[in-house]
Amino acid sequence: QLQLVESGGGLVQAGGSLRLSCVASGRTISSWAMACFRQPPWTDREFVAAISSSGGRTKFADSVKGRFTISRDNAKNTVYLQMNSLEPEDTAVYYCAADSRSVIWSRFDSWGYWGQGTQVTVSS
């Protein structure tokens, strides 16, 4: 079974950067679409970014466009979310997701596999 392990979260000041990694095991993800969602405290999970299996297409929530990038290294079975110009509003638990089928990329219930989440806290 596919397993996803996230890392790279932490505490940063506003304006800083973090790079989250999502490492897959159990299967290769070269044919899987990948995504990132986040869930702030007391708030519903929301879409952040997604990347196609080849890496040729990416999607971003309006709130992170121009600040976040998502990329993948299929040889390493890893997806990266580079977060720049972080703001306190970015504080959340961040989750990576994967699916081998076509998905509605902005809907969390469209994705079949999930990582355990990693906390990102941005202080002002």
PDB file of C-alpha atoms in Angstrom:
ATOM      1  CA  GLN A   1       0.000   0.000   0.000  1.00  0.00           C
ATOM      2  CA  LEU A   2       1.098   3.523  -0.655  1.00  0.00           C
ATOM      3  CA  GLN A   3       2.338   5.384   2.411  1.00  0.00           C
ATOM      4  CA  LEU A   4       3.099   9.088   2.563  1.00  0.00           C
ATOM      5  CA  VAL A   5       5.387  10.632   5.164  1.00  0.00           C
ATOM      6  CA  GLU A   6       5.612  14.391   5.485  1.00  0.00           C
ATOM      7  CA  SER A   7       8.369  16.427   7.045  1.00  0.00           C
ATOM      8  CA  GLY A   8       9.781  19.927   7.065  1.00  0.00           C
ATOM      9  CA  GLY A   9       7.248  21.771   9.164  1.00  0.00           C
ATOM     10  CA  GLY A  10       8.186  24.058  11.984  1.00  0.00           C
ATOM     11  CA  LEU A  11       8.019  27.543  13.423  1.00  0.00           C
ATOM     12  CA  VAL A  12       9.082  30.473  11.254  1.00  0.00           C
ATOM     13  CA  GLN A  13       8.673  34.220  11.322  1.00  0.00           C
ATOM     14  CA  ALA A  14       6.490  36.031   8.845  1.00  0.00           C
ATOM     15  CA  GLY A  15       8.322  36.501   5.579  1.00  0.00           C
ATOM     16  CA  GLY A  16      10.342  33.349   6.034  1.00  0.00           C
ATOM     17  CA  SER A  17      10.391  30.140   4.055  1.00  0.00           C
ATOM     18  CA  LEU A  18       9.903  26.446   4.604  1.00  0.00           C
ATOM     19  CA  ARG A  19      10.187  23.444   2.352  1.00  0.00           C
ATOM     20  CA  LEU A  20       7.903  20.521   3.013  1.00  0.00           C
ATOM     21  CA  SER A  21       8.727  17.067   1.736  1.00  0.00           C
ATOM     22  CA  CYS A  22       6.357  14.202   1.124  1.00  0.00           C
ATOM     23  CA  VAL A  23       8.104  10.873   0.658  1.00  0.00           C
ATOM     24  CA  ALA A  24       6.120   7.970  -0.729  1.00  0.00           C
ATOM     25  CA  SER A  25       6.828   4.330  -0.050  1.00  0.00           C
ATOM     26  CA  GLY A  26       5.239   1.060  -0.999  1.00  0.00           C
ATOM     27  CA  ARG A  27       4.650   2.113  -4.573  1.00  0.00           C
ATOM     28  CA  THR A  28       6.221   4.379  -7.101  1.00  0.00           C
ATOM     29  CA  ILE A  29       4.329   7.614  -7.578  1.00  0.00           C
ATOM     30  CA  SER A  30       5.393   8.365 -11.121  1.00  0.00           C
ATOM     31  CA  SER A  31       1.828   7.821 -12.317  1.00  0.00           C
ATOM     32  CA  TRP A  32       0.147   9.490  -9.337  1.00  0.00           C
ATOM     33  CA  ALA A  33      -1.132  13.003  -9.013  1.00  0.00           C
ATOM     34  CA  MET A  34      -0.097  14.661  -5.754  1.00  0.00           C
ATOM     35  CA  ALA A  35      -1.517  17.506  -3.735  1.00  0.00           C
ATOM     36  CA  CYS A  36      -1.168  19.520  -0.578  1.00  0.00           C
ATOM     37  CA  PHE A  37      -4.001  20.549   1.702  1.00  0.00           C
ATOM     38  CA  ARG A  38      -3.898  22.418   4.970  1.00  0.00           C
ATOM     39  CA  GLN A  39      -6.122  22.695   7.994  1.00  0.00           C
ATOM     40  CA  PRO A  40      -5.820  25.702  10.288  1.00  0.00           C
ATOM     41  CA  PRO A  41      -7.074  25.337  13.847  1.00  0.00           C
ATOM     42  CA  TRP A  42     -10.858  25.222  14.061  1.00  0.00           C
ATOM     43  CA  THR A  43     -11.121  25.507  10.285  1.00  0.00           C
ATOM     44  CA  ASP A  44     -12.018  23.084   7.526  1.00  0.00           C
ATOM     45  CA  ARG A  45      -9.324  21.539   5.396  1.00  0.00           C
ATOM     46  CA  GLU A  46      -8.503  23.634   2.345  1.00  0.00           C
ATOM     47  CA  PHE A  47      -6.709  23.082  -0.912  1.00  0.00           C
ATOM     48  CA  VAL A  48      -3.199  24.486  -1.325  1.00  0.00           C
ATOM     49  CA  ALA A  49      -1.508  23.012  -4.393  1.00  0.00           C
ATOM     50  CA  ALA A  50      -1.443  20.032  -6.712  1.00  0.00           C
ATOM     51  CA  ILE A  51       0.852  18.596  -9.343  1.00  0.00           C
ATOM     52  CA  SER A  52       0.220  16.184 -12.167  1.00  0.00           C
ATOM     53  CA  SER A  53       1.963  12.847 -12.396  1.00  0.00           C
ATOM     54  CA  SER A  54       4.497  14.126 -14.899  1.00  0.00           C
ATOM     55  CA  GLY A  55       5.008  17.414 -13.108  1.00  0.00           C
ATOM     56  CA  GLY A  56       3.913  19.275 -16.188  1.00  0.00           C
ATOM     57  CA  ARG A  57       0.837  20.865 -14.653  1.00  0.00           C
ATOM     58  CA  THR A  58       0.398  22.533 -11.303  1.00  0.00           C
ATOM     59  CA  LYS A  59      -2.523  24.137  -9.511  1.00  0.00           C
ATOM     60  CA  PHE A  60      -2.509  26.594  -6.636  1.00  0.00           C
ATOM     61  CA  ALA A  61      -5.041  28.156  -4.376  1.00  0.00           C
ATOM     62  CA  ASP A  62      -5.399  31.874  -4.963  1.00  0.00           C
ATOM     63  CA  SER A  63      -4.159  32.552  -1.451  1.00  0.00           C
ATOM     64  CA  VAL A  64      -0.723  31.069  -2.171  1.00  0.00           C
ATOM     65  CA  LYS A  65      -0.155  31.907  -5.827  1.00  0.00           C
ATOM     66  CA  GLY A  66       3.191  33.559  -6.351  1.00  0.00           C
ATOM     67  CA  ARG A  67       4.447  32.428  -2.948  1.00  0.00           C
ATOM     68  CA  PHE A  68       4.293  28.629  -3.010  1.00  0.00           C
ATOM     69  CA  THR A  69       5.604  26.175  -5.563  1.00  0.00           C
ATOM     70  CA  ILE A  70       5.073  22.452  -5.804  1.00  0.00           C
ATOM     71  CA  SER A  71       7.459  20.089  -7.535  1.00  0.00           C
ATOM     72  CA  ARG A  72       8.245  16.422  -7.680  1.00  0.00           C
ATOM     73  CA  ASP A  73      11.202  14.147  -8.131  1.00  0.00           C
ATOM     74  CA  ASN A  74       9.787  10.842  -9.248  1.00  0.00           C
ATOM     75  CA  ALA A  75      13.200   9.188  -9.079  1.00  0.00           C
ATOM     76  CA  LYS A  76      13.191   9.919  -5.339  1.00  0.00           C
ATOM     77  CA  ASN A  77       9.475   9.227  -4.935  1.00  0.00           C
ATOM     78  CA  THR A  78       9.162  12.636  -3.335  1.00  0.00           C
ATOM     79  CA  VAL A  79       7.033  15.746  -3.704  1.00  0.00           C
ATOM     80  CA  TYR A  80       8.117  19.137  -2.405  1.00  0.00           C
ATOM     81  CA  LEU A  81       6.162  22.200  -1.400  1.00  0.00           C
ATOM     82  CA  GLN A  82       8.334  25.298  -1.269  1.00  0.00           C
ATOM     83  CA  MET A  83       6.674  28.000   0.811  1.00  0.00           C
ATOM     84  CA  ASN A  84       8.037  31.528   0.592  1.00  0.00           C
ATOM     85  CA  SER A  85       6.875  34.835   2.036  1.00  0.00           C
ATOM     86  CA  LEU A  86       4.988  33.019   4.741  1.00  0.00           C
ATOM     87  CA  GLU A  87       2.254  34.833   6.607  1.00  0.00           C
ATOM     88  CA  PRO A  88       0.519  34.042   9.896  1.00  0.00           C
ATOM     89  CA  GLU A  89      -2.525  33.042   7.873  1.00  0.00           C
ATOM     90  CA  ASP A  90      -0.483  30.134   6.519  1.00  0.00           C
ATOM     91  CA  THR A  91      -0.377  28.548   9.967  1.00  0.00           C
ATOM     92  CA  ALA A  92      -1.933  25.110   9.700  1.00  0.00           C
ATOM     93  CA  VAL A  93      -1.328  21.410   9.654  1.00  0.00           C
ATOM     94  CA  TYR A  94      -0.235  20.576   6.128  1.00  0.00           C
ATOM     95  CA  TYR A  95      -1.111  17.256   4.534  1.00  0.00           C
ATOM     96  CA  CYS A  96       0.042  15.681   1.327  1.00  0.00           C
ATOM     97  CA  ALA A  97      -2.307  13.565  -0.730  1.00  0.00           C
ATOM     98  CA  ALA A  98      -2.060  11.232  -3.688  1.00  0.00           C
ATOM     99  CA  ASP A  99      -4.287   9.492  -6.157  1.00  0.00           C
ATOM    100  CA  SER A 100      -3.749   7.379  -9.239  1.00  0.00           C
ATOM    101  CA  ARG A 101      -7.021   8.399 -10.847  1.00  0.00           C
ATOM    102  CA  SER A 102      -8.427  11.609 -12.193  1.00  0.00           C
ATOM    103  CA  VAL A 103      -9.355  13.889  -9.322  1.00  0.00           C
ATOM    104  CA  ILE A 104     -11.159  17.106  -8.594  1.00  0.00           C
ATOM    105  CA  TRP A 105      -7.981  18.675  -7.355  1.00  0.00           C
ATOM    106  CA  SER A 106      -9.496  21.207  -4.949  1.00  0.00           C
ATOM    107  CA  ARG A 107     -11.731  18.726  -3.107  1.00  0.00           C
ATOM    108  CA  PHE A 108     -10.141  16.790  -0.286  1.00  0.00           C
ATOM    109  CA  ASP A 109     -12.607  13.934  -0.605  1.00  0.00           C
ATOM    110  CA  SER A 110     -11.402  13.361  -4.168  1.00  0.00           C
ATOM    111  CA  TRP A 111      -7.989  12.136  -2.987  1.00  0.00           C
ATOM    112  CA  GLY A 112      -7.499   8.581  -1.814  1.00  0.00           C
ATOM    113  CA  TYR A 113      -4.229   8.569   0.129  1.00  0.00           C
ATOM    114  CA  TRP A 114      -2.990  10.959   2.790  1.00  0.00           C
ATOM    115  CA  GLY A 115       0.087  11.679   4.808  1.00  0.00           C
ATOM    116  CA  GLN A 116       0.100  12.177   8.561  1.00  0.00           C
ATOM    117  CA  GLY A 117       0.426  15.951   8.419  1.00  0.00           C
ATOM    118  CA  THR A 118       3.094  18.348   9.586  1.00  0.00           C
ATOM    119  CA  GLN A 119       2.590  21.522  11.595  1.00  0.00           C
ATOM    120  CA  VAL A 120       3.564  24.862  10.105  1.00  0.00           C
ATOM    121  CA  THR A 121       3.406  27.843  12.431  1.00  0.00           C
ATOM    122  CA  VAL A 122       4.134  31.365  11.216  1.00  0.00           C
ATOM    123  CA  SER A 123       4.648  34.024  13.851  1.00  0.00           C
ATOM    124  CA  SER A 124       4.407  37.773  13.407  1.00  0.00           C
TER     125      SER A 124
END
